[in-house]
PDB file of C-alpha atoms and ligand atoms in Angstrom:
ATOM      1  CA  MET N  12      16.240   2.815   3.952  1.00  0.00           C
ATOM      2  CA  ASN N  13      13.946   0.927   1.593  1.00  0.00           C
ATOM      3  CA  ILE N  14      10.979  -0.400   3.563  1.00  0.00           C
ATOM      4  CA  LEU N  15       7.977  -2.307   2.205  1.00  0.00           C
ATOM      5  CA  LEU N  16       4.622  -1.925   3.974  1.00  0.00           C
ATOM      6  CA  PHE N  17       2.588  -5.066   3.557  1.00  0.00           C
ATOM      7  CA  GLY N  18      -0.857  -6.159   4.715  1.00  0.00           C
ATOM      8  CA  LYS N  19      -4.512  -6.694   3.973  1.00  0.00           C
ATOM      9  CA  PRO N  20      -6.598  -3.913   2.436  1.00  0.00           C
ATOM     10  CA  GLY N  21      -7.519  -1.504   5.202  1.00  0.00           C
ATOM     11  CA  ALA N  22      -4.734  -2.656   7.535  1.00  0.00           C
ATOM     12  CA  GLY N  23      -3.491   0.938   7.763  1.00  0.00           C
ATOM     13  CA  LYS N  24      -0.597   1.002   5.269  1.00  0.00           C
ATOM     14  CA  GLY N  25      -1.671   4.315   3.742  1.00  0.00           C
ATOM     15  CA  THR N  26      -2.163   5.851   7.188  1.00  0.00           C
ATOM     16  CA  GLN N  27       1.242   4.754   8.464  1.00  0.00           C
ATOM     17  CA  ALA N  28       3.289   5.414   5.296  1.00  0.00           C
ATOM     18  CA  PRO N  29       3.531   9.235   5.656  1.00  0.00           C
ATOM     19  CA  LYS N  30       4.224   8.965   9.401  1.00  0.00           C
ATOM     20  CA  LEU N  31       7.081   6.507   8.896  1.00  0.00           C
ATOM     21  CA  ALA N  32       8.328   8.551   5.938  1.00  0.00           C
ATOM     22  CA  ALA N  33       8.451  11.692   8.096  1.00  0.00           C
ATOM     23  CA  ALA N  34      10.261   9.840  10.892  1.00  0.00           C
ATOM     24  CA  LEU N  35      12.802   8.282   8.527  1.00  0.00           C
ATOM     25  CA  LYS N  36      13.072  11.340   6.250  1.00  0.00           C
ATOM     26  CA  VAL N  37      12.351   9.464   3.020  1.00  0.00           C
ATOM     27  CA  PRO N  38       9.441   9.775   0.563  1.00  0.00           C
ATOM     28  CA  THR N  39       6.613   7.292   0.044  1.00  0.00           C
ATOM     29  CA  LEU N  40       5.566   5.417  -3.066  1.00  0.00           C
ATOM     30  CA  ALA N  41       2.113   3.784  -3.213  1.00  0.00           C
ATOM     31  CA  THR N  42       1.119   1.916  -6.376  1.00  0.00           C
ATOM     32  CA  GLY N  43      -2.573   2.336  -5.462  1.00  0.00           C
ATOM     33  CA  ASP N  44      -2.120   6.128  -5.419  1.00  0.00           C
ATOM     34  CA  VAL N  45      -0.122   6.104  -8.682  1.00  0.00           C
ATOM     35  CA  LEU N  46      -2.857   4.048 -10.377  1.00  0.00           C
ATOM     36  CA  ARG N  47      -5.736   6.180  -9.040  1.00  0.00           C
ATOM     37  CA  GLY N  48      -3.845   9.305 -10.235  1.00  0.00           C
ATOM     38  CA  ALA N  49      -3.510   7.717 -13.689  1.00  0.00           C
ATOM     39  CA  ILE N  50      -7.251   6.923 -13.750  1.00  0.00           C
ATOM     40  CA  ARG N  51      -8.121  10.519 -12.875  1.00  0.00           C
ATOM     41  CA  ALA N  52      -5.753  11.784 -15.581  1.00  0.00           C
ATOM     42  CA  GLY N  53      -7.201   9.318 -18.115  1.00  0.00           C
ATOM     43  CA  THR N  54      -3.763   8.023 -19.142  1.00  0.00           C
ATOM     44  CA  PRO N  55      -3.239   4.608 -20.867  1.00  0.00           C
ATOM     45  CA  LEU N  56      -2.011   3.253 -17.487  1.00  0.00           C
ATOM     46  CA  GLY N  57      -5.234   4.407 -15.832  1.00  0.00           C
ATOM     47  CA  LEU N  58      -7.423   2.938 -18.576  1.00  0.00           C
ATOM     48  CA  LYS N  59      -5.658  -0.426 -18.157  1.00  0.00           C
ATOM     49  CA  ALA N  60      -5.954  -0.401 -14.355  1.00  0.00           C
ATOM     50  CA  LYS N  61      -9.496   0.876 -13.759  1.00  0.00           C
ATOM     51  CA  GLY N  62     -11.561  -2.297 -14.223  1.00  0.00           C
ATOM     52  CA  TYR N  63      -9.230  -4.387 -12.056  1.00  0.00           C
ATOM     53  CA  MET N  64      -9.211  -1.806  -9.277  1.00  0.00           C
ATOM     54  CA  ASP N  65     -12.964  -1.208  -9.191  1.00  0.00           C
ATOM     55  CA  ARG N  66     -13.544  -4.984  -8.775  1.00  0.00           C
ATOM     56  CA  GLY N  67     -10.812  -5.290  -6.175  1.00  0.00           C
ATOM     57  CA  ASP N  68      -8.620  -7.491  -8.378  1.00  0.00           C
ATOM     58  CA  LEU N  69      -4.878  -7.043  -8.726  1.00  0.00           C
ATOM     59  CA  VAL N  70      -3.600  -5.065 -11.689  1.00  0.00           C
ATOM     60  CA  PRO N  71      -1.411  -7.364 -13.866  1.00  0.00           C
ATOM     61  CA  ASP N  72       2.215  -7.846 -12.826  1.00  0.00           C
ATOM     62  CA  ASP N  73       3.674  -6.414 -16.056  1.00  0.00           C
ATOM     63  CA  VAL N  74       1.817  -3.128 -15.462  1.00  0.00           C
ATOM     64  CA  ILE N  75       3.013  -2.881 -11.844  1.00  0.00           C
ATOM     65  CA  LEU N  76       6.568  -3.817 -12.777  1.00  0.00           C
ATOM     66  CA  GLY N  77       6.450  -1.034 -15.383  1.00  0.00           C
ATOM     67  CA  VAL N  78       5.488   1.460 -12.649  1.00  0.00           C
ATOM     68  CA  ILE N  79       8.209   0.176 -10.284  1.00  0.00           C
ATOM     69  CA  GLY N  80      10.849   0.286 -13.036  1.00  0.00           C
ATOM     70  CA  GLU N  81       9.901   3.816 -14.076  1.00  0.00           C
ATOM     71  CA  THR N  82       9.693   5.349 -10.606  1.00  0.00           C
ATOM     72  CA  LEU N  83      12.295   3.856  -8.279  1.00  0.00           C
ATOM     73  CA  GLY N  84      15.271   5.221 -10.207  1.00  0.00           C
ATOM     74  CA  ARG N  85      14.060   8.814  -9.785  1.00  0.00           C
ATOM     75  CA  PRO N  86      16.375  11.097  -7.775  1.00  0.00           C
ATOM     76  CA  GLU N  87      13.748  11.700  -5.049  1.00  0.00           C
ATOM     77  CA  TYR N  88      13.940   8.016  -4.105  1.00  0.00           C
ATOM     78  CA  ALA N  89      17.752   7.795  -4.129  1.00  0.00           C
ATOM     79  CA  ASN N  90      18.075   7.904  -0.316  1.00  0.00           C
ATOM     80  CA  GLY N  91      15.329   5.375   0.352  1.00  0.00           C
ATOM     81  CA  VAL N  92      11.581   4.964   0.170  1.00  0.00           C
ATOM     82  CA  ILE N  93       8.572   3.713   2.085  1.00  0.00           C
ATOM     83  CA  LEU N  94       6.850   1.359  -0.373  1.00  0.00           C
ATOM     84  CA  ASP N  95       3.130   1.261   0.458  1.00  0.00           C
ATOM     85  CA  GLY N  96       1.495  -1.878  -0.961  1.00  0.00           C
ATOM     86  CA  VAL N  97       3.856  -1.874  -3.941  1.00  0.00           C
ATOM     87  CA  VAL N  98       4.483  -5.669  -3.929  1.00  0.00           C
ATOM     88  CA  ARG N  99       1.489  -8.074  -3.939  1.00  0.00           C
ATOM     89  CA  THR N 100       2.636 -11.145  -5.873  1.00  0.00           C
ATOM     90  CA  VAL N 101       5.805 -13.248  -5.991  1.00  0.00           C
ATOM     91  CA  PRO N 102       6.669 -12.114  -9.565  1.00  0.00           C
ATOM     92  CA  GLN N 103       6.424  -8.505  -8.309  1.00  0.00           C
ATOM     93  CA  ALA N 104       8.757  -9.318  -5.394  1.00  0.00           C
ATOM     94  CA  GLU N 105      11.244 -10.842  -7.848  1.00  0.00           C
ATOM     95  CA  GLY N 106      10.909  -7.831 -10.174  1.00  0.00           C
ATOM     96  CA  MET N 107      11.358  -5.320  -7.353  1.00  0.00           C
ATOM     97  CA  LYS N 108      14.505  -7.144  -6.246  1.00  0.00           C
ATOM     98  CA  ARG N 109      15.910  -6.897  -9.784  1.00  0.00           C
ATOM     99  CA  VAL N 110      15.135  -3.171 -10.028  1.00  0.00           C
ATOM    100  CA  LEU N 111      16.676  -2.404  -6.609  1.00  0.00           C
ATOM    101  CA  SER N 112      19.730  -4.500  -7.396  1.00  0.00           C
ATOM    102  CA  THR N 113      20.280  -2.555 -10.644  1.00  0.00           C
ATOM    103  CA  LEU N 114      20.234   0.579  -8.479  1.00  0.00           C
ATOM    104  CA  LYS N 115      22.688  -1.119  -6.034  1.00  0.00           C
ATOM    105  CA  ARG N 116      20.037  -1.128  -3.315  1.00  0.00           C
ATOM    106  CA  LYS N 117      17.966  -3.687  -1.457  1.00  0.00           C
ATOM    107  CA  LEU N 118      14.954  -3.928   0.834  1.00  0.00           C
ATOM    108  CA  GLU N 119      15.978  -3.464   4.473  1.00  0.00           C
ATOM    109  CA  ALA N 120      12.673  -4.692   5.900  1.00  0.00           C
ATOM    110  CA  VAL N 121       9.111  -5.735   5.260  1.00  0.00           C
ATOM    111  CA  LEU N 122       6.591  -4.485   7.844  1.00  0.00           C
ATOM    112  CA  SER N 123       3.561  -6.763   7.746  1.00  0.00           C
ATOM    113  CA  PHE N 124       0.523  -5.083   9.359  1.00  0.00           C
ATOM    114  CA  ASP N 125      -1.627  -7.699  11.064  1.00  0.00           C
ATOM    115  CA  ILE N 126      -5.350  -7.089  11.642  1.00  0.00           C
ATOM    116  CA  ASN N 127      -8.523  -9.173  11.712  1.00  0.00           C
ATOM    117  CA  ASN N 128     -11.142  -9.077   8.950  1.00  0.00           C
ATOM    118  CA  ASP N 129     -13.960  -7.684  11.131  1.00  0.00           C
ATOM    119  CA  GLU N 130     -11.877  -4.611  11.940  1.00  0.00           C
ATOM    120  CA  ILE N 131     -10.980  -4.250   8.236  1.00  0.00           C
ATOM    121  CA  VAL N 132     -14.615  -4.268   7.129  1.00  0.00           C
ATOM    122  CA  LYS N 133     -15.374  -1.691   9.849  1.00  0.00           C
ATOM    123  CA  ARG N 134     -12.472   0.538   8.761  1.00  0.00           C
ATOM    124  CA  LEU N 135     -13.152   0.360   5.014  1.00  0.00           C
ATOM    125  CA  SER N 136     -16.909   0.846   5.351  1.00  0.00           C
ATOM    126  CA  GLY N 137     -16.252   4.151   7.132  1.00  0.00           C
ATOM    127  CA  ARG N 138     -13.352   5.387   5.023  1.00  0.00           C
ATOM    128  CA  THR N 139     -13.286   8.445   2.779  1.00  0.00           C
ATOM    129  CA  VAL N 140     -10.148   9.514   0.898  1.00  0.00           C
ATOM    130  CA  CYS N 141      -9.000  12.808  -0.576  1.00  0.00           C
ATOM    131  CA  GLU N 142      -9.352  12.630  -4.350  1.00  0.00           C
ATOM    132  CA  ALA N 143      -6.297  14.912  -4.713  1.00  0.00           C
ATOM    133  CA  CYS N 144      -3.693  13.815  -2.127  1.00  0.00           C
ATOM    134  CA  GLN N 145      -5.230  10.381  -1.278  1.00  0.00           C
ATOM    135  CA  THR N 146      -5.125  10.894   2.505  1.00  0.00           C
ATOM    136  CA  PRO N 147      -7.523   8.369   4.111  1.00  0.00           C
ATOM    137  CA  TYR N 148     -10.043   9.514   6.746  1.00  0.00           C
ATOM    138  CA  THR N 149     -12.429   7.932   9.221  1.00  0.00           C
ATOM    139  CA  GLY N 150     -15.499   9.832  10.407  1.00  0.00           C
ATOM    140  CA  HIS N 151     -15.417  12.438   7.624  1.00  0.00           C
ATOM    141  CA  ALA N 152     -18.243  12.585   5.081  1.00  0.00           C
ATOM    142  CA  ALA N 153     -17.793  12.458   1.297  1.00  0.00           C
ATOM    143  CA  GLY N 154     -17.836  16.007  -0.083  1.00  0.00           C
ATOM    144  CA  GLU N 155     -15.828  17.579   2.768  1.00  0.00           C
ATOM    145  CA  THR N 156     -12.600  19.399   1.877  1.00  0.00           C
ATOM    146  CA  CYS N 157      -9.391  17.533   2.766  1.00  0.00           C
ATOM    147  CA  ALA N 158      -7.802  18.919   5.941  1.00  0.00           C
ATOM    148  CA  THR N 159      -4.347  17.686   4.841  1.00  0.00           C
ATOM    149  CA  CYS N 160      -3.945  19.345   1.421  1.00  0.00           C
ATOM    150  CA  GLY N 161      -6.796  21.853   1.766  1.00  0.00           C
ATOM    151  CA  LYS N 162      -7.672  21.340  -1.918  1.00  0.00           C
ATOM    152  CA  GLY N 163      -9.255  17.968  -2.714  1.00  0.00           C
ATOM    153  CA  LYS N 164     -12.749  16.759  -1.873  1.00  0.00           C
ATOM    154  CA  LEU N 165     -13.224  13.584   0.156  1.00  0.00           C
ATOM    155  CA  VAL N 166     -14.764  10.683  -1.801  1.00  0.00           C
ATOM    156  CA  ARG N 167     -15.687   7.039  -1.189  1.00  0.00           C
ATOM    157  CA  ARG N 168     -13.535   4.541  -3.089  1.00  0.00           C
ATOM    158  CA  LYS N 169     -15.453   2.167  -5.437  1.00  0.00           C
ATOM    159  CA  ASP N 170     -13.460  -0.754  -4.071  1.00  0.00           C
ATOM    160  CA  ASP N 171     -14.689   0.027  -0.521  1.00  0.00           C
ATOM    161  CA  GLU N 172     -18.158  -1.338  -1.367  1.00  0.00           C
ATOM    162  CA  PRO N 173     -18.951  -4.694   0.306  1.00  0.00           C
ATOM    163  CA  ASP N 174     -18.517  -6.982  -2.778  1.00  0.00           C
ATOM    164  CA  ALA N 175     -15.175  -5.439  -3.673  1.00  0.00           C
ATOM    165  CA  ILE N 176     -13.945  -5.603  -0.043  1.00  0.00           C
ATOM    166  CA  ARG N 177     -14.773  -9.332   0.064  1.00  0.00           C
ATOM    167  CA  ASN N 178     -12.935  -9.864  -3.225  1.00  0.00           C
ATOM    168  CA  ARG N 179      -9.888  -7.880  -2.056  1.00  0.00           C
ATOM    169  CA  LEU N 180      -9.613  -9.976   1.115  1.00  0.00           C
ATOM    170  CA  ASP N 181      -9.867 -13.157  -0.972  1.00  0.00           C
ATOM    171  CA  VAL N 182      -7.243 -11.894  -3.438  1.00  0.00           C
ATOM    172  CA  TYR N 183      -4.968 -11.014  -0.504  1.00  0.00           C
ATOM    173  CA  GLU N 184      -5.111 -14.562   0.924  1.00  0.00           C
ATOM    174  CA  LYS N 185      -4.560 -16.262  -2.433  1.00  0.00           C
ATOM    175  CA  GLN N 186      -2.068 -14.033  -4.212  1.00  0.00           C
ATOM    176  CA  THR N 187      -0.462 -11.648  -1.718  1.00  0.00           C
ATOM    177  CA  ALA N 188      -0.028 -13.506   1.596  1.00  0.00           C
ATOM    178  CA  PRO N 189       2.418 -16.049   0.019  1.00  0.00           C
ATOM    179  CA  VAL N 190       4.812 -13.179  -0.749  1.00  0.00           C
ATOM    180  CA  LEU N 191       5.759 -12.996   2.962  1.00  0.00           C
ATOM    181  CA  ASP N 192       7.254 -16.502   2.843  1.00  0.00           C
ATOM    182  CA  TRP N 193       9.126 -15.567  -0.324  1.00  0.00           C
ATOM    183  CA  TYR N 194      10.738 -12.631   1.531  1.00  0.00           C
ATOM    184  CA  LYS N 195      11.606 -14.796   4.541  1.00  0.00           C
ATOM    185  CA  ARG N 196      13.252 -17.374   2.255  1.00  0.00           C
ATOM    186  CA  ASP N 197      15.087 -14.526   0.516  1.00  0.00           C
ATOM    187  CA  GLY N 198      16.590 -13.444   3.850  1.00  0.00           C
ATOM    188  CA  VAL N 199      14.736 -10.114   4.185  1.00  0.00           C
ATOM    189  CA  ASN N 200      13.838  -8.978   7.722  1.00  0.00           C
ATOM    190  CA  VAL N 201      10.058  -9.503   7.951  1.00  0.00           C
ATOM    191  CA  ALA N 202       8.463  -7.915  11.055  1.00  0.00           C
ATOM    192  CA  THR N 203       4.830  -8.511  11.946  1.00  0.00           C
ATOM    193  CA  ILE N 204       3.224  -5.379  13.407  1.00  0.00           C
ATOM    194  CA  ASP N 205       0.021  -5.534  15.445  1.00  0.00           C
ATOM    195  CA  ALA N 206      -2.106  -3.042  13.462  1.00  0.00           C
ATOM    196  CA  SER N 207      -4.913  -2.801  16.011  1.00  0.00           C
ATOM    197  CA  GLY N 208      -5.230   0.083  18.495  1.00  0.00           C
ATOM    198  CA  SER N 209      -4.552   3.746  17.871  1.00  0.00           C
ATOM    199  CA  VAL N 210      -2.706   5.102  14.846  1.00  0.00           C
ATOM    200  CA  ASP N 211       0.068   6.414  17.139  1.00  0.00           C
ATOM    201  CA  ASP N 212       0.488   3.054  18.856  1.00  0.00           C
ATOM    202  CA  VAL N 213       0.843   1.318  15.484  1.00  0.00           C
ATOM    203  CA  SER N 214       3.441   3.906  14.370  1.00  0.00           C
ATOM    204  CA  LYS N 215       5.438   3.315  17.567  1.00  0.00           C
ATOM    205  CA  ARG N 216       5.397  -0.458  17.016  1.00  0.00           C
ATOM    206  CA  ALA N 217       6.496  -0.024  13.401  1.00  0.00           C
ATOM    207  CA  LEU N 218       9.365   2.315  14.301  1.00  0.00           C
ATOM    208  CA  LYS N 219      10.455   0.006  17.120  1.00  0.00           C
ATOM    209  CA  ALA N 220      10.593  -2.880  14.635  1.00  0.00           C
ATOM    210  CA  LEU N 221      12.924  -0.731  12.545  1.00  0.00           C
ATOM    211  CA  GLY N 222      15.119  -0.058  15.577  1.00  0.00           C
ATOM    212  CA  ARG N 223      13.935   3.578  15.933  1.00  0.00           C
TER     213      ARG N 223
HETATM  214  P1  LIG R  13      -4.381   0.324  -2.503  1.00  0.00           P
HETATM  215  O1  LIG R  13      -4.850   1.694  -2.670  1.00  0.00           O
HETATM  216  O2  LIG R  13      -2.991   0.100  -2.079  1.00  0.00           O
HETATM  217  O3  LIG R  13      -5.406  -0.436  -1.535  1.00  0.00           O
HETATM  218  P2  LIG R  13      -5.197  -1.627  -0.468  1.00  0.00           P
HETATM  219  O4  LIG R  13      -3.947  -2.349  -0.470  1.00  0.00           O
HETATM  220  O5  LIG R  13      -6.413  -2.429  -0.647  1.00  0.00           O
HETATM  221  O6  LIG R  13      -5.106  -0.856   0.833  1.00  0.00           O
HETATM  222  P3  LIG R  13      -6.038   0.244   1.320  1.00  0.00           P
HETATM  223  O7  LIG R  13      -5.620   1.579   0.731  1.00  0.00           O
HETATM  224  O8  LIG R  13      -7.476  -0.122   1.141  1.00  0.00           O
HETATM  225  O9  LIG R  13      -5.812   0.185   2.885  1.00  0.00           O
HETATM  226  P4  LIG R  13      -4.583   0.645   3.768  1.00  0.00           P
HETATM  227  O10 LIG R  13      -3.879  -0.539   4.301  1.00  0.00           O
HETATM  228  O11 LIG R  13      -3.756   1.677   3.055  1.00  0.00           O
HETATM  229  O12 LIG R  13      -5.413   1.292   4.947  1.00  0.00           O
HETATM  230  P5  LIG R  13      -5.682   2.848   5.298  1.00  0.00           P
HETATM  231  O13 LIG R  13      -4.464   3.431   5.899  1.00  0.00           O
HETATM  232  O14 LIG R  13      -6.323   3.559   4.162  1.00  0.00           O
HETATM  233  O15 LIG R  13      -4.639  -0.489  -3.834  1.00  0.00           O
HETATM  234  C1  LIG R  13      -5.876  -0.384  -4.489  1.00  0.00           C
HETATM  235  C2  LIG R  13      -5.906  -1.282  -5.697  1.00  0.00           C
HETATM  236  O16 LIG R  13      -4.859  -0.906  -6.610  1.00  0.00           O
HETATM  237  C3  LIG R  13      -5.673  -2.775  -5.429  1.00  0.00           C
HETATM  238  O17 LIG R  13      -6.848  -3.442  -5.020  1.00  0.00           O
HETATM  239  C4  LIG R  13      -5.227  -3.213  -6.820  1.00  0.00           C
HETATM  240  O18 LIG R  13      -6.306  -3.289  -7.726  1.00  0.00           O
HETATM  241  C5  LIG R  13      -4.347  -2.049  -7.262  1.00  0.00           C
HETATM  242  N1  LIG R  13      -2.928  -2.236  -6.868  1.00  0.00           N
HETATM  243  C6  LIG R  13      -2.189  -1.423  -6.067  1.00  0.00           C
HETATM  244  N2  LIG R  13      -0.946  -1.917  -5.943  1.00  0.00           N
HETATM  245  C7  LIG R  13      -0.900  -3.062  -6.662  1.00  0.00           C
HETATM  246  C8  LIG R  13       0.109  -4.023  -6.887  1.00  0.00           C
HETATM  247  N3  LIG R  13       1.348  -3.921  -6.356  1.00  0.00           N
HETATM  248  N4  LIG R  13      -0.202  -5.095  -7.654  1.00  0.00           N
HETATM  249  C9  LIG R  13      -1.421  -5.219  -8.232  1.00  0.00           C
HETATM  250  N5  LIG R  13      -2.434  -4.348  -8.056  1.00  0.00           N
HETATM  251  C10 LIG R  13      -2.165  -3.260  -7.267  1.00  0.00           C
HETATM  252  O19 LIG R  13      -6.746   2.653   6.482  1.00  0.00           O
HETATM  253  C11 LIG R  13      -8.044   2.198   6.198  1.00  0.00           C
HETATM  254  C12 LIG R  13      -9.051   2.979   7.065  1.00  0.00           C
HETATM  255  O20 LIG R  13      -8.787   2.693   8.431  1.00  0.00           O
HETATM  256  C13 LIG R  13      -8.941   4.505   6.927  1.00  0.00           C
HETATM  257  O21 LIG R  13     -10.239   5.043   7.014  1.00  0.00           O
HETATM  258  C14 LIG R  13      -8.088   4.933   8.116  1.00  0.00           C
HETATM  259  O22 LIG R  13      -8.429   6.242   8.547  1.00  0.00           O
HETATM  260  C15 LIG R  13      -8.473   3.859   9.166  1.00  0.00           C
HETATM  261  N6  LIG R  13      -7.383   3.513  10.067  1.00  0.00           N
HETATM  262  C16 LIG R  13      -6.075   3.334   9.766  1.00  0.00           C
HETATM  263  N7  LIG R  13      -5.373   2.980  10.874  1.00  0.00           N
HETATM  264  C17 LIG R  13      -6.285   2.913  11.892  1.00  0.00           C
HETATM  265  C18 LIG R  13      -6.174   2.609  13.269  1.00  0.00           C
HETATM  266  N8  LIG R  13      -4.997   2.282  13.843  1.00  0.00           N
HETATM  267  N9  LIG R  13      -7.308   2.619  14.009  1.00  0.00           N
HETATM  268  C19 LIG R  13      -8.513   2.959  13.448  1.00  0.00           C
HETATM  269  N10 LIG R  13      -8.661   3.279  12.136  1.00  0.00           N
HETATM  270  C20 LIG R  13      -7.560   3.247  11.370  1.00  0.00           C
END
């Protein structure tokens, strides 16, 4: 199963991705995590991405398509993947389709997490993430040790500051939201998931939409 998680920043994609991956027994791929890893490692990819990410702008399509092209063919993704925020523009959707088609695969579904902006600002203002494994937390202070991997320290993301959150929401409306119509026109099953309520409730809705 190749499933794309879609939605505004803070909608809960990164929280749901590992839960759905465990239920469906496939790995996850999150371009945000790949890019933050590249920034920490100081690679050319990270140097290219950093300014865009700190401001809350999208990293250019050619960079993202490079990541998609390099990763999706790896053996660990051969049986399917949960794609967390990997497609955010129409050219990326077209590029992803080409890559999957070369691998004789296709997207089975897009899960679009739906949430209002007030809840997003609340969630992102209180979020810390593990600098090592990227697990997001609410109600845990920066500096604590990650309870998931037991290694990394929790940090605040630069793009979770108010100006960057506003910009990310604006970028979502202008550049990312139109991708949903592209998928519908392309015949992909697009399911809207109510992303409010508890994490477990959202997981149940997502799995139900996938017929699980
Ligand atoms: P990325 O890291 O993917 O950020 P994002 O899309 O903005 O999404 P977030 O990680 O902020 O939110 P989320 O939906 O994963 O929510 P989470 O589960 O953490 O991308 C970062 C940047 O990288 C982009 O801005 C861009 O620059 C670049 N980039 C990445 N991919 C790109 C692409 N394809 N093209 C171009 N550029 C790209 O939850 C948020 C908080 O809410 C957490 O604290 C969590 O604990 C809490 N929470 C989650 N669910 C619930 C719930 N049900 N109830 C209460 N709290 C909840």
